[in-house]
GROMACS .gro file of C-alpha atoms in nm:
model
  307
    1UNK     CA    1  23.404  40.671  14.317
    2UNK     CA    2  23.625  40.370  14.259
    3UNK     CA    3  23.798  40.297  14.589
    4UNK     CA    4  24.087  40.166  14.380
    5UNK     CA    5  24.175  40.530  14.306
    6UNK     CA    6  24.200  40.599  14.678
    7UNK     CA    7  24.427  40.298  14.725
    8UNK     CA    8  24.644  40.426  14.437
    9UNK     CA    9  24.689  40.759  14.616
   10UNK     CA   10  24.782  40.584  14.941
   11UNK     CA   11  25.043  40.365  14.769
   12UNK     CA   12  25.187  40.659  14.575
   13UNK     CA   13  25.228  40.855  14.898
   14UNK     CA   14  25.398  40.555  15.061
   15UNK     CA   15  25.636  40.495  14.769
   16UNK     CA   16  25.710  40.858  14.688
   17UNK     CA   17  25.685  40.821  14.310
   18UNK     CA   18  25.446  40.719  14.034
   19UNK     CA   19  25.690  40.458  13.898
   20UNK     CA   20  25.731  40.278  14.232
   21UNK     CA   21  25.356  40.289  14.293
   22UNK     CA   22  25.300  40.143  13.946
   23UNK     CA   23  25.536  39.855  14.023
   24UNK     CA   24  25.360  39.790  14.355
   25UNK     CA   25  25.013  39.793  14.197
   26UNK     CA   26  25.115  39.610  13.876
   27UNK     CA   27  24.977  39.884  13.650
   28UNK     CA   28  25.141  40.143  13.424
   29UNK     CA   29  25.294  40.464  13.553
   30UNK     CA   30  25.051  40.655  13.334
   31UNK     CA   31  24.754  40.483  13.500
   32UNK     CA   32  24.881  40.583  13.844
   33UNK     CA   33  24.925  40.944  13.733
   34UNK     CA   34  24.578  40.955  13.578
   35UNK     CA   35  24.411  40.813  13.890
   36UNK     CA   36  24.579  41.071  14.115
   37UNK     CA   37  24.492  41.350  13.868
   38UNK     CA   38  24.128  41.236  13.872
   39UNK     CA   39  24.120  41.267  14.252
   40UNK     CA   40  24.283  41.609  14.241
   41UNK     CA   41  24.029  41.733  13.986
   42UNK     CA   42  23.743  41.585  14.187
   43UNK     CA   43  23.851  41.752  14.512
   44UNK     CA   44  23.977  42.072  14.348
   45UNK     CA   45  24.322  42.078  14.506
   46UNK     CA   46  24.667  41.925  14.473
   47UNK     CA   47  24.712  41.611  14.680
   48UNK     CA   48  25.080  41.547  14.604
   49UNK     CA   49  25.374  41.787  14.610
   50UNK     CA   50  25.573  41.696  14.298
   51UNK     CA   51  25.845  41.963  14.338
   52UNK     CA   52  26.107  41.745  14.509
   53UNK     CA   53  26.284  41.420  14.420
   54UNK     CA   54  26.030  41.232  14.636
   55UNK     CA   55  25.658  41.302  14.613
   56UNK     CA   56  25.505  41.416  14.940
   57UNK     CA   57  25.144  41.457  15.046
   58UNK     CA   58  25.016  41.812  15.067
   59UNK     CA   59  24.806  41.911  15.368
   60UNK     CA   60  24.496  41.837  15.161
   61UNK     CA   61  24.647  41.507  15.053
   62UNK     CA   62  24.706  41.402  15.414
   63UNK     CA   63  24.339  41.472  15.492
   64UNK     CA   64  24.223  41.267  15.192
   65UNK     CA   65  24.454  40.975  15.279
   66UNK     CA   66  24.325  40.961  15.638
   67UNK     CA   67  23.966  40.935  15.519
   68UNK     CA   68  24.061  40.706  15.229
   69UNK     CA   69  24.212  40.452  15.465
   70UNK     CA   70  23.894  40.457  15.674
   71UNK     CA   71  23.683  40.406  15.359
   72UNK     CA   72  23.896  40.111  15.248
   73UNK     CA   73  23.864  39.953  15.593
   74UNK     CA   74  23.485  39.990  15.578
   75UNK     CA   75  23.479  39.838  15.229
   76UNK     CA   76  23.682  39.538  15.345
   77UNK     CA   77  23.452  39.484  15.643
   78UNK     CA   78  23.150  39.503  15.412
   79UNK     CA   79  23.301  39.248  15.175
   80UNK     CA   80  23.361  39.012  15.466
   81UNK     CA   81  23.002  39.049  15.587
   82UNK     CA   82  22.856  38.991  15.241
   83UNK     CA   83  23.035  38.658  15.198
   84UNK     CA   84  22.765  38.479  15.395
   85UNK     CA   85  22.500  38.584  15.140
   86UNK     CA   86  22.681  38.461  14.828
   87UNK     CA   87  22.666  38.090  14.903
   88UNK     CA   88  23.039  38.066  14.823
   89UNK     CA   89  23.327  38.127  15.058
   90UNK     CA   90  23.643  38.307  14.949
   91UNK     CA   91  24.004  38.241  15.036
   92UNK     CA   92  24.298  38.467  14.942
   93UNK     CA   93  24.653  38.333  14.956
   94UNK     CA   94  24.992  38.479  14.873
   95UNK     CA   95  25.337  38.323  14.881
   96UNK     CA   96  25.689  38.389  14.766
   97UNK     CA   97  25.758  38.267  14.409
   98UNK     CA   98  25.999  37.977  14.461
   99UNK     CA   99  25.774  37.821  14.725
  100UNK     CA  100  25.475  37.865  14.497
  101UNK     CA  101  25.642  37.697  14.200
  102UNK     CA  102  25.790  37.409  14.398
  103UNK     CA  103  25.503  37.327  14.634
  104UNK     CA  104  25.176  37.509  14.571
  105UNK     CA  105  25.036  37.325  14.264
  106UNK     CA  106  24.978  37.005  14.461
  107UNK     CA  107  24.857  37.194  14.767
  108UNK     CA  108  24.601  37.391  14.565
  109UNK     CA  109  24.490  37.087  14.366
  110UNK     CA  110  24.429  36.891  14.684
  111UNK     CA  111  24.248  37.183  14.846
  112UNK     CA  112  24.024  37.256  14.545
  113UNK     CA  113  23.926  36.893  14.505
  114UNK     CA  114  23.789  36.909  14.858
  115UNK     CA  115  23.630  37.253  14.825
  116UNK     CA  116  23.562  37.316  14.454
  117UNK     CA  117  23.189  37.379  14.502
  118UNK     CA  118  23.216  37.635  14.779
  119UNK     CA  119  23.537  37.832  14.728
  120UNK     CA  120  23.643  38.130  14.520
  121UNK     CA  121  24.022  38.126  14.541
  122UNK     CA  122  24.269  38.410  14.489
  123UNK     CA  123  24.639  38.320  14.474
  124UNK     CA  124  24.929  38.561  14.412
  125UNK     CA  125  25.309  38.562  14.415
  126UNK     CA  126  25.448  38.839  14.636
  127UNK     CA  127  25.783  38.940  14.784
  128UNK     CA  128  25.814  38.896  15.164
  129UNK     CA  129  25.750  39.265  15.231
  130UNK     CA  130  25.453  39.275  14.993
  131UNK     CA  131  25.307  38.965  15.155
  132UNK     CA  132  25.324  39.117  15.504
  133UNK     CA  133  25.168  39.438  15.374
  134UNK     CA  134  24.891  39.245  15.199
  135UNK     CA  135  24.814  39.051  15.516
  136UNK     CA  136  24.808  39.370  15.723
  137UNK     CA  137  24.566  39.533  15.478
  138UNK     CA  138  24.352  39.216  15.478
  139UNK     CA  139  24.406  39.164  15.107
  140UNK     CA  140  24.508  38.805  15.190
  141UNK     CA  141  24.394  38.551  15.447
  142UNK     CA  142  24.715  38.345  15.441
  143UNK     CA  143  25.075  38.428  15.352
  144UNK     CA  144  25.355  38.173  15.305
  145UNK     CA  145  25.681  38.362  15.323
  146UNK     CA  146  26.043  38.265  15.262
  147UNK     CA  147  26.272  38.518  15.425
  148UNK     CA  148  26.635  38.555  15.536
  149UNK     CA  149  26.568  38.830  15.789
  150UNK     CA  150  26.328  38.855  16.082
  151UNK     CA  151  25.995  39.008  15.979
  152UNK     CA  152  25.754  39.192  16.206
  153UNK     CA  153  25.477  38.933  16.226
  154UNK     CA  154  25.360  39.015  16.578
  155UNK     CA  155  25.010  39.104  16.456
  156UNK     CA  156  24.955  38.763  16.295
  157UNK     CA  157  24.916  38.402  16.394
  158UNK     CA  158  25.228  38.225  16.262
  159UNK     CA  159  25.367  37.876  16.217
  160UNK     CA  160  25.721  37.781  16.119
  161UNK     CA  161  25.787  37.551  15.826
  162UNK     CA  162  26.113  37.360  15.763
  163UNK     CA  163  26.389  37.591  15.646
  164UNK     CA  164  26.460  37.628  15.275
  165UNK     CA  165  26.802  37.525  15.140
  166UNK     CA  166  26.967  37.746  14.878
  167UNK     CA  167  27.278  37.669  14.671
  168UNK     CA  168  27.454  37.795  14.364
  169UNK     CA  169  27.366  37.587  14.056
  170UNK     CA  170  27.538  37.556  13.719
  171UNK     CA  171  27.539  37.341  13.408
  172UNK     CA  172  27.809  37.068  13.411
  173UNK     CA  173  27.958  37.222  13.096
  174UNK     CA  174  28.093  37.514  13.300
  175UNK     CA  175  28.322  37.279  13.492
  176UNK     CA  176  28.272  37.439  13.833
  177UNK     CA  177  28.396  37.227  14.128
  178UNK     CA  178  28.136  37.064  14.350
  179UNK     CA  179  28.018  37.051  14.622
  180UNK     CA  180  28.252  37.320  14.763
  181UNK     CA  181  28.371  37.608  14.549
  182UNK     CA  182  28.548  37.937  14.617
  183UNK     CA  183  28.365  38.261  14.558
  184UNK     CA  184  28.651  38.366  14.330
  185UNK     CA  185  28.568  38.077  14.096
  186UNK     CA  186  28.202  38.172  14.090
  187UNK     CA  187  28.294  38.534  14.020
  188UNK     CA  188  28.432  38.414  13.685
  189UNK     CA  189  28.076  38.339  13.573
  190UNK     CA  190  27.768  38.541  13.486
  191UNK     CA  191  27.516  38.562  13.773
  192UNK     CA  192  27.151  38.501  13.684
  193UNK     CA  193  26.942  38.656  13.960
  194UNK     CA  194  26.601  38.792  14.060
  195UNK     CA  195  26.504  39.154  14.102
  196UNK     CA  196  26.564  39.339  14.429
  197UNK     CA  197  26.320  39.243  14.702
  198UNK     CA  198  26.361  38.869  14.646
  199UNK     CA  199  26.482  38.702  14.966
  200UNK     CA  200  26.727  38.475  14.783
  201UNK     CA  201  26.899  38.783  14.642
  202UNK     CA  202  26.898  38.943  14.987
  203UNK     CA  203  27.060  38.633  15.135
  204UNK     CA  204  27.325  38.631  14.863
  205UNK     CA  205  27.402  39.000  14.929
  206UNK     CA  206  27.432  38.932  15.304
  207UNK     CA  207  27.664  38.637  15.240
  208UNK     CA  208  27.885  38.841  15.012
  209UNK     CA  209  27.892  39.136  15.252
  210UNK     CA  210  28.007  38.903  15.531
  211UNK     CA  211  28.330  38.842  15.336
  212UNK     CA  212  28.369  39.197  15.208
  213UNK     CA  213  28.234  39.127  14.859
  214UNK     CA  214  27.931  39.231  14.655
  215UNK     CA  215  27.743  39.142  14.337
  216UNK     CA  216  27.982  39.352  14.131
  217UNK     CA  217  28.238  39.073  14.174
  218UNK     CA  218  28.060  38.852  13.919
  219UNK     CA  219  28.167  38.874  13.556
  220UNK     CA  220  27.826  39.022  13.478
  221UNK     CA  221  27.474  39.011  13.617
  222UNK     CA  222  27.146  38.934  13.442
  223UNK     CA  223  26.819  39.009  13.626
  224UNK     CA  224  26.508  38.808  13.543
  225UNK     CA  225  26.165  38.843  13.702
  226UNK     CA  226  26.082  38.482  13.614
  227UNK     CA  227  26.220  38.180  13.798
  228UNK     CA  228  26.150  37.946  13.506
  229UNK     CA  229  26.359  38.165  13.277
  230UNK     CA  230  26.634  38.178  13.539
  231UNK     CA  231  26.652  37.799  13.562
  232UNK     CA  232  26.633  37.754  13.184
  233UNK     CA  233  26.922  37.997  13.132
  234UNK     CA  234  27.138  37.811  13.384
  235UNK     CA  235  27.047  37.476  13.223
  236UNK     CA  236  27.173  37.615  12.891
  237UNK     CA  237  27.507  37.710  13.047
  238UNK     CA  238  27.433  38.082  13.058
  239UNK     CA  239  27.563  38.138  13.410
  240UNK     CA  240  27.513  38.050  13.775
  241UNK     CA  241  27.219  38.118  14.006
  242UNK     CA  242  27.162  38.110  14.382
  243UNK     CA  243  26.830  37.926  14.419
  244UNK     CA  244  26.624  37.694  14.637
  245UNK     CA  245  26.717  37.328  14.595
  246UNK     CA  246  26.348  37.234  14.600
  247UNK     CA  247  26.304  37.445  14.287
  248UNK     CA  248  26.570  37.255  14.089
  249UNK     CA  249  26.583  36.920  14.267
  250UNK     CA  250  26.481  36.716  13.961
  251UNK     CA  251  26.765  36.870  13.758
  252UNK     CA  252  27.014  36.802  14.036
  253UNK     CA  253  26.901  36.439  14.059
  254UNK     CA  254  26.922  36.390  13.681
  255UNK     CA  255  27.267  36.550  13.661
  256UNK     CA  256  27.149  36.835  13.436
  257UNK     CA  257  27.260  37.079  13.705
  258UNK     CA  258  27.536  37.075  13.966
  259UNK     CA  259  27.509  37.238  14.308
  260UNK     CA  260  27.782  37.440  14.478
  261UNK     CA  261  27.836  37.571  14.829
  262UNK     CA  262  28.073  37.840  14.949
  263UNK     CA  263  28.243  37.780  15.283
  264UNK     CA  264  28.117  38.027  15.542
  265UNK     CA  265  27.799  38.114  15.350
  266UNK     CA  266  27.454  38.071  15.502
  267UNK     CA  267  27.272  37.832  15.270
  268UNK     CA  268  26.922  37.840  15.421
  269UNK     CA  269  26.637  38.081  15.488
  270UNK     CA  270  26.331  38.081  15.707
  271UNK     CA  271  25.981  37.978  15.599
  272UNK     CA  272  25.679  38.112  15.784
  273UNK     CA  273  25.304  38.074  15.743
  274UNK     CA  274  25.119  38.384  15.864
  275UNK     CA  275  24.748  38.455  15.889
  276UNK     CA  276  24.513  38.699  16.051
  277UNK     CA  277  24.431  38.603  16.409
  278UNK     CA  278  24.062  38.637  16.322
  279UNK     CA  279  24.104  38.354  16.069
  280UNK     CA  280  24.256  38.095  16.303
  281UNK     CA  281  23.924  37.916  16.355
  282UNK     CA  282  23.804  37.957  15.995
  283UNK     CA  283  23.720  37.615  15.846
  284UNK     CA  284  23.860  37.691  15.500
  285UNK     CA  285  24.182  37.827  15.643
  286UNK     CA  286  24.222  37.520  15.863
  287UNK     CA  287  24.152  37.292  15.568
  288UNK     CA  288  24.409  37.471  15.351
  289UNK     CA  289  24.672  37.449  15.625
  290UNK     CA  290  24.603  37.077  15.659
  291UNK     CA  291  24.655  37.031  15.283
  292UNK     CA  292  24.972  37.238  15.302
  293UNK     CA  293  25.108  37.027  15.585
  294UNK     CA  294  25.031  36.699  15.409
  295UNK     CA  295  25.167  36.789  15.066
  296UNK     CA  296  25.458  37.003  15.176
  297UNK     CA  297  25.585  36.747  15.424
  298UNK     CA  298  25.562  36.471  15.164
  299UNK     CA  299  25.741  36.677  14.897
  300UNK     CA  300  26.019  36.779  15.132
  301UNK     CA  301  26.080  36.421  15.241
  302UNK     CA  302  26.098  36.300  14.882
  303UNK     CA  303  26.325  36.582  14.766
  304UNK     CA  304  26.539  36.575  15.084
  305UNK     CA  305  26.463  36.931  15.187
  306UNK     CA  306  26.624  37.012  15.526
  307UNK     CA  307  26.409  37.014  15.837
   0.00000   0.00000   0.00000
């Protein structure tokens, strides 16, 4: 049996719906439903109670999930043991999107130039919560996470990176005052933002809540799941966005975008590198972290990121 089907059942039980599981696994809702149905037909009993608003495991489902998790752990251990026979080492990395776009190309290029003949590399963009989950399930060796709230990283080896600066940005054609602006002036504009789960959106919500406001105060809201599209829309005068300065620094320097701060707002978030404690002495992990330190430090100094 494909162990992927077992993982699909576990995620569906955690999320409570096929649609949320599909979003987590990056597959269609129909595929999730079909995988669970296959398991139910194979075992001859219902594994999920679909009668309520939130799907719950049946007694049989709970038994299958317990064994499924053990099977997945064994599979992961086996994969780790087999690496020494392939002649190529593997490294899995995840990071939050804005960090990945702003910093990771040079880090990965530098790393691959030094390890191209021996490394199979997996690299994914994940939200902070997904990154922590992926690390816990040993899907990734390293996670680079931007977050505005404390995360439970007690099970991992961690290192703190310089904080990330976030500001509102707009096209000069909108005529918004800079560098300080009132939230009332920004509310006159359309907000271009990421989907829920993005830490920049969380930070914006927390800032607004601190002054008794919310996202409904903006003239309208457009949600994009693509940072490039977000920046392009703002460049064209389509609205304002609350983004990392390192993501748009070249546009700020050229004058194509203006940055704005709101008095009393928190304009920075934490950055943390997390990895499994068993990987601390791994040569590839150490080499990647060295490349990250070299390139990231250089980029931040040149783009005046805060330390």
